[in-house]
CSV table of C-alpha atoms in Angstrom, one decimal:
chain,number,residue,atom,x,y,z
A,204,ALA,CA,0.0,-0.1,-0.3
A,205,ASN,CA,1.3,3.4,-0.4
A,206,GLY,CA,2.6,5.2,2.3
A,207,GLN,CA,3.9,8.8,3.1
A,208,LEU,CA,6.3,10.5,1.5
A,209,ARG,CA,9.1,12.5,2.3
A,210,ARG,CA,11.7,14.4,0.7
A,211,LEU,CA,15.3,13.5,1.5
A,212,THR,CA,16.7,15.7,-1.0
A,213,ARG,CA,15.9,19.5,-2.1
A,214,GLY,CA,17.2,21.7,-4.9
A,215,PRO,CA,17.3,22.2,-8.5
A,216,GLY,CA,19.4,19.7,-10.5
A,217,ILE,CA,19.3,15.6,-10.3
A,218,VAL,CA,20.0,12.4,-8.2
A,219,LEU,CA,20.7,9.6,-9.5
A,220,TYR,CA,22.5,5.9,-9.3
A,221,LEU,CA,20.9,5.1,-5.4
A,222,SER,CA,23.2,2.4,-3.3
A,223,LEU,CA,22.8,0.9,-0.2
A,224,SER,CA,25.0,-0.7,2.2
A,225,ARG,CA,24.1,-4.5,3.1
A,226,ASP,CA,22.3,-3.1,6.7
A,227,GLY,CA,20.1,-0.3,4.7
A,228,LYS,CA,22.0,2.5,6.8
A,229,THR,CA,24.3,4.0,4.3
A,230,LEU,CA,22.9,5.4,1.3
A,231,ALA,CA,25.2,6.5,-1.6
A,232,TYR,CA,24.4,8.5,-4.6
A,233,PHE,CA,25.3,10.8,-7.5
A,234,ARG,CA,24.1,14.7,-7.6
A,235,ALA,CA,24.2,17.4,-10.1
A,236,ARG,CA,23.6,20.9,-9.0
A,237,ARG,CA,24.3,23.9,-10.6
A,238,GLY,CA,27.3,22.8,-12.6
A,239,ALA,CA,28.6,21.0,-9.8
A,240,ASN,CA,28.7,17.2,-9.7
A,241,ASP,CA,29.5,15.4,-6.4
A,242,LEU,CA,29.0,11.8,-4.6
A,243,VAL,CA,26.8,11.9,-1.3
A,244,ILE,CA,27.1,9.8,1.7
A,245,ARG,CA,23.6,9.8,3.4
A,246,ASN,CA,23.4,8.3,6.5
A,247,LEU,CA,19.9,7.2,7.0
A,248,ALA,CA,19.7,6.3,10.8
A,249,ALA,CA,21.0,9.9,11.3
A,250,ASP,CA,19.5,11.9,8.5
A,251,SER,CA,22.6,13.3,7.5
A,252,GLU,CA,24.7,13.3,4.7
A,253,THR,CA,28.5,14.3,3.4
A,254,ALA,CA,29.9,15.1,0.1
A,255,PHE,CA,32.2,12.5,-0.7
A,256,ALA,CA,35.3,13.4,-2.9
A,257,PRO,CA,37.3,11.0,-3.8
A,258,GLU,CA,41.2,11.4,-4.4
A,259,PRO,CA,41.4,13.8,-7.5
A,260,GLY,CA,40.4,12.3,-11.1
A,261,PRO,CA,38.1,12.3,-13.5
A,262,ASP,CA,34.3,13.7,-13.1
A,263,TYR,CA,33.2,10.3,-10.7
A,264,GLY,CA,29.7,9.2,-11.0
A,265,PHE,CA,27.8,6.0,-11.1
A,266,PRO,CA,28.5,5.1,-7.5
A,267,ALA,CA,27.9,1.4,-5.9
A,268,ILE,CA,28.8,1.1,-2.3
A,269,SER,CA,30.1,-2.3,-0.9
A,270,PRO,CA,27.8,-4.2,1.0
A,271,SER,CA,30.2,-3.0,4.1
A,272,GLY,CA,29.4,0.3,3.3
A,273,ALA,CA,33.0,0.9,3.8
A,274,THR,CA,33.8,1.3,-0.2
A,275,LEU,CA,32.6,2.9,-2.9
A,276,ALA,CA,33.1,1.8,-6.6
A,277,VAL,CA,32.5,4.8,-8.8
A,278,GLY,CA,32.8,5.3,-12.8
A,279,ALA,CA,33.5,7.7,-15.6
A,280,ARG,CA,33.3,8.5,-18.9
A,281,MET,CA,36.4,9.9,-20.7
A,282,PRO,CA,35.8,11.5,-24.0
A,283,GLY,CA,38.3,10.9,-27.4
A,284,PRO,CA,37.9,9.1,-30.6
A,285,ARG,CA,36.6,6.1,-28.5
A,286,ALA,CA,34.9,6.4,-25.1
A,287,MET,CA,36.8,4.7,-22.2
A,288,ARG,CA,35.0,3.4,-19.2
A,289,PRO,CA,37.3,3.2,-16.6
A,290,ILE,CA,36.0,2.0,-12.9
A,291,PHE,CA,37.6,3.0,-9.5
A,292,VAL,CA,37.6,1.9,-5.9
A,293,ALA,CA,37.7,4.5,-3.1
A,294,THR,CA,37.7,3.5,0.5
A,295,ILE,CA,34.8,6.0,2.1
A,296,ALA,CA,36.8,6.7,5.4
A,297,ASP,CA,39.7,8.7,3.8
A,298,GLY,CA,38.9,8.9,0.1
A,299,VAL,CA,42.1,6.6,-0.8
A,300,THR,CA,40.8,6.0,-5.0
A,301,ARG,CA,42.5,3.2,-6.9
A,302,THR,CA,42.1,2.0,-10.3
A,303,VAL,CA,40.3,-1.2,-11.3
A,304,GLY,CA,40.7,-0.8,-15.2
A,305,ASP,CA,41.7,1.9,-17.7
A,306,ASP,CA,38.5,0.6,-19.6
A,307,CYS,CA,36.2,-1.6,-18.2
A,308,GLY,CA,33.5,-1.1,-20.8
A,309,GLY,CA,30.7,-0.5,-18.7
A,310,ARG,CA,29.9,1.1,-15.3
A,311,PRO,CA,29.0,-0.4,-11.4
A,312,LYS,CA,26.0,-1.7,-11.0
A,313,GLN,CA,25.9,-3.7,-7.5
A,314,TRP,CA,28.6,-5.7,-5.5
A,315,ILE,CA,28.6,-9.1,-4.8
A,316,ASP,CA,30.5,-8.9,-2.1
A,317,GLU,CA,34.1,-6.8,-1.1
A,318,ARG,CA,35.7,-7.8,-4.0
A,319,PHE,CA,33.3,-9.0,-6.9
A,320,LEU,CA,31.2,-6.1,-8.5
A,321,VAL,CA,28.5,-6.8,-11.0
A,322,ILE,CA,28.8,-4.1,-14.0
A,323,GLU,CA,26.6,-2.9,-16.8
A,324,ARG,CA,28.7,-3.3,-20.1
A,325,PHE,CA,27.8,-1.4,-23.5
A,326,GLY,CA,27.9,-2.2,-26.9
A,327,SER,CA,26.9,-1.1,-29.9
A,328,ARG,CA,23.3,-2.0,-29.7
A,329,ARG,CA,22.9,-4.0,-26.5
A,330,ASN,CA,23.9,-4.0,-23.4
A,331,SER,CA,25.5,-7.1,-21.1
A,332,ILE,CA,26.1,-7.9,-17.4
A,333,ALA,CA,29.6,-9.2,-16.4
A,334,VAL,CA,31.3,-9.6,-12.5
A,335,LEU,CA,34.3,-7.5,-12.3
A,336,ASP,CA,37.4,-8.4,-10.0
A,337,THR,CA,38.2,-5.2,-7.8
A,338,ALA,CA,41.5,-6.8,-7.0
A,339,SER,CA,42.8,-8.3,-10.6
A,340,GLY,CA,40.5,-6.4,-13.1
A,341,ALA,CA,39.5,-9.3,-14.7
A,342,GLN,CA,35.6,-9.7,-16.1
A,343,SER,CA,33.5,-12.9,-16.7
A,344,ASP,CA,30.4,-12.5,-18.6
A,345,LEU,CA,26.9,-13.3,-16.5
A,346,LEU,CA,24.0,-12.2,-18.8
A,347,VAL,CA,24.8,-12.1,-22.4
A,348,SER,CA,22.1,-12.4,-25.5
A,349,ALA,CA,22.5,-12.1,-29.3
A,350,GLU,CA,19.0,-11.0,-29.2
A,351,HIS,CA,18.3,-8.5,-25.8
A,352,SER,CA,19.9,-5.8,-24.7
A,353,VAL,CA,20.0,-6.8,-20.8
A,354,THR,CA,20.2,-3.8,-18.0
A,355,ASN,CA,19.1,-2.9,-14.4
A,356,PRO,CA,20.6,-6.0,-12.5
A,357,ARG,CA,19.8,-6.6,-8.8
A,358,LEU,CA,20.9,-9.4,-6.5
A,359,SER,CA,18.7,-10.8,-4.1
A,360,PRO,CA,19.3,-9.9,-0.4
A,361,ASP,CA,20.8,-13.5,0.1
A,362,GLY,CA,22.9,-13.5,-3.1
A,363,ARG,CA,20.9,-16.6,-4.8
A,364,TRP,CA,18.9,-14.7,-7.5
A,365,ILE,CA,19.5,-12.1,-9.7
A,366,ALA,CA,16.6,-9.9,-11.1
A,367,PHE,CA,17.0,-7.5,-14.4
A,368,ASP,CA,14.8,-6.3,-17.4
A,369,ALA,CA,15.9,-7.0,-21.0
A,370,ALA,CA,14.3,-6.7,-24.4
A,371,CYS,CA,14.9,-6.7,-27.9
A,372,PRO,CA,15.9,-3.5,-29.8
A,373,GLY,CA,13.0,-1.2,-29.9
A,374,GLY,CA,10.9,-3.7,-28.1
A,375,PRO,CA,9.3,-3.7,-24.5
A,376,PRO,CA,11.3,-4.5,-21.6
A,377,THR,CA,10.3,-7.5,-19.4
A,378,VAL,CA,11.4,-8.6,-15.7
A,379,TYR,CA,13.6,-11.8,-15.3
A,380,VAL,CA,14.7,-13.8,-12.7
A,381,ALA,CA,17.7,-16.1,-12.6
A,382,ARG,CA,19.6,-18.1,-10.1
A,383,PHE,CA,23.0,-16.3,-9.3
A,384,ARG,CA,26.2,-17.9,-10.7
A,385,SER,CA,29.1,-16.3,-10.0
A,386,GLY,CA,31.9,-16.7,-12.6
A,387,GLU,CA,30.0,-18.4,-15.2
A,388,VAL,CA,27.4,-17.2,-17.9
A,389,ILE,CA,23.4,-17.6,-16.9
A,390,PRO,CA,21.7,-19.5,-19.9
A,391,ARG,CA,19.3,-17.8,-21.6
A,392,ASP,CA,16.7,-21.1,-21.1
A,393,ASP,CA,17.3,-20.2,-17.1
A,394,TRP,CA,15.9,-16.6,-17.4
A,395,THR,CA,12.2,-16.8,-16.2
A,396,PRO,CA,9.9,-14.3,-17.0
A,397,VAL,CA,8.1,-12.4,-14.4
A,398,VAL,CA,6.2,-9.6,-15.7
A,399,ARG,CA,6.2,-8.2,-19.5
A,400,GLY,CA,6.2,-4.4,-20.4
A,401,ALA,CA,8.2,-3.8,-16.6
A,402,SER,CA,11.7,-2.7,-16.6
A,403,HIS,CA,14.0,-1.5,-13.3
A,404,PRO,CA,13.5,-4.8,-10.9
A,405,PHE,CA,14.6,-4.1,-7.0
A,406,TRP,CA,14.3,-5.9,-4.2
A,407,SER,CA,12.6,-5.8,-0.4
A,408,ALA,CA,15.1,-6.2,2.1
A,409,ASP,CA,14.1,-9.2,3.0
A,410,GLY,CA,13.8,-10.7,-0.8
A,411,SER,CA,10.0,-11.7,-0.3
A,412,LEU,CA,8.9,-9.2,-2.8
A,413,LEU,CA,10.2,-8.0,-6.2
A,414,TYR,CA,9.4,-4.9,-7.5
A,415,TYR,CA,9.7,-3.1,-10.8
A,416,LEU,CA,8.4,-0.2,-12.6
A,417,PRO,CA,5.3,-0.9,-15.1
A,418,THR,CA,5.9,1.6,-18.5
A,419,VAL,CA,2.7,3.3,-17.6
A,420,PRO,CA,2.2,6.1,-18.4
A,421,SER,CA,5.1,6.1,-21.0
A,422,THR,CA,8.5,4.2,-21.5
A,423,GLU,CA,10.7,7.4,-20.3
A,424,PHE,CA,8.3,8.3,-17.0
A,425,ARG,CA,6.9,5.5,-14.6
A,426,ASN,CA,4.1,6.7,-12.2
A,427,ALA,CA,3.8,3.3,-10.2
A,428,ILE,CA,5.7,0.5,-8.5
A,429,ARG,CA,4.3,-2.8,-8.8
A,430,ALA,CA,5.6,-6.0,-6.8
A,431,ARG,CA,5.0,-9.3,-6.9
A,432,ARG,CA,5.7,-11.9,-3.9
A,433,PHE,CA,8.9,-14.3,-4.7
A,434,ASP,CA,9.2,-17.4,-2.9
A,435,ASP,CA,12.1,-19.9,-4.4
A,436,GLY,CA,10.0,-22.8,-6.0
A,437,ILE,CA,7.1,-20.6,-7.1
A,438,ASP,CA,6.6,-19.1,-10.6
A,439,PRO,CA,7.1,-15.9,-10.1
A,440,SER,CA,5.2,-14.7,-12.9
A,441,SER,CA,1.9,-16.4,-11.5
A,442,ALA,CA,2.0,-14.3,-8.2
A,443,GLU,CA,-0.5,-11.7,-7.5
A,444,GLU,CA,0.2,-8.3,-8.4
A,445,LEU,CA,0.7,-5.8,-5.6
A,446,THR,CA,0.5,-1.7,-6.0
A,447,ALA,CA,3.3,-0.4,-4.1
A,448,PHE,CA,3.0,3.1,-5.2
A,449,GLU,CA,1.2,5.4,-7.2
A,450,SER,CA,1.3,9.0,-8.3
A,451,THR,CA,-1.1,11.6,-10.5
A,452,GLU,CA,1.8,14.2,-10.5
A,453,MET,CA,5.4,12.7,-9.8
A,454,VAL,CA,7.1,10.3,-12.0
A,455,VAL,CA,10.4,8.5,-11.7
A,456,PRO,CA,12.3,9.9,-14.7
A,457,VAL,CA,13.6,6.6,-16.3
A,458,GLY,CA,14.8,7.9,-19.5
A,459,MET,CA,18.0,9.1,-17.5
A,460,SER,CA,20.0,5.9,-16.4
A,461,GLY,CA,20.3,5.6,-12.6
A,462,THR,CA,16.7,5.4,-11.4
A,463,VAL,CA,16.1,2.4,-10.0
A,464,PRO,CA,14.7,2.8,-6.6
A,465,VAL,CA,16.3,1.1,-3.3
A,466,ALA,CA,14.5,-0.3,-0.3
A,467,THR,CA,15.4,-0.6,3.5
A,468,PRO,CA,13.3,-3.2,5.9
A,469,ASP,CA,11.0,0.1,6.6
A,470,GLN,CA,11.2,2.4,3.8
A,471,MET,CA,11.7,2.5,0.0
A,472,ILE,CA,13.9,5.2,-1.2
A,473,LEU,CA,13.1,6.6,-5.1
A,474,VAL,CA,14.0,9.3,-7.4
A,475,LEU,CA,10.7,11.4,-8.4
A,476,GLY,CA,10.5,14.3,-10.6
A,477,ASP,CA,7.9,16.9,-11.6
A,478,PHE,CA,6.8,16.9,-15.4
A,479,ARG,CA,4.0,18.5,-15.0
A,480,GLY,CA,3.0,20.0,-18.7
A,481,ASP,CA,1.3,23.0,-18.4
A,482,VAL,CA,0.8,25.6,-20.9
A,483,TRP,CA,1.9,29.4,-19.9
A,484,MET,CA,1.1,32.5,-21.5
A,485,LEU,CA,3.3,35.8,-21.6
A,486,ARG,CA,2.2,39.3,-22.3
A,487,LEU,CA,4.4,41.3,-24.5
A,488,GLU,CA,4.7,44.6,-23.8
């Protein structure tokens, strides 16, 4: 059921790439305000936040906080004849940063543990999902398809499942789940569809619900969050669909990447934008 909305941030600009520590007490995100971009670490218990500035480097973005809350993986996009996508790991306590790879082909999405990281890689027409060893820089494919672009991966809290969405170029997205297999590709036959016409899946804190954003009112803007109960061994596509959130004015602007919500045991954190389409008239003197 819908709960009471409370604003965590305020001001012109955008907030993207929400990432939670495993205990749900620390939130990391990217913020752009009046031409200045930065990373923010928020203590949800104390309701306080600090700007996080790793050692000097490129314009960091795409934060993913480790399960312990001690480390932040960040990415960047380096301009040039061929776009380079390095990934860095920064210690939150002191901001010390090291380079994992000068061109990892994608951006951080979610840590598996304190060493291995799920990343989203970019192709000419199709995205894929891989696992990055932040100690050695080695990568291994996880979700790859010749027909589908795979995006928005989210591991279940117990680490046994991965939810994601996939779509053929130009087609509507479908939310899938599959058993997580670190170090090996998950075969296409093992993708279980949960709901068609939806994307951006994320889990409840206990893993009993899989939330997602249906493509309403449009693919670019969503005004509802729905969910299905998830129980190991039961087809999630047959579970009753629940409505967790609906809005008549505010929308999740999924046209911008990094707008997947996150959930703690007692709250849901989401990026909302006010995109009212009012027509104004200016009187010319």
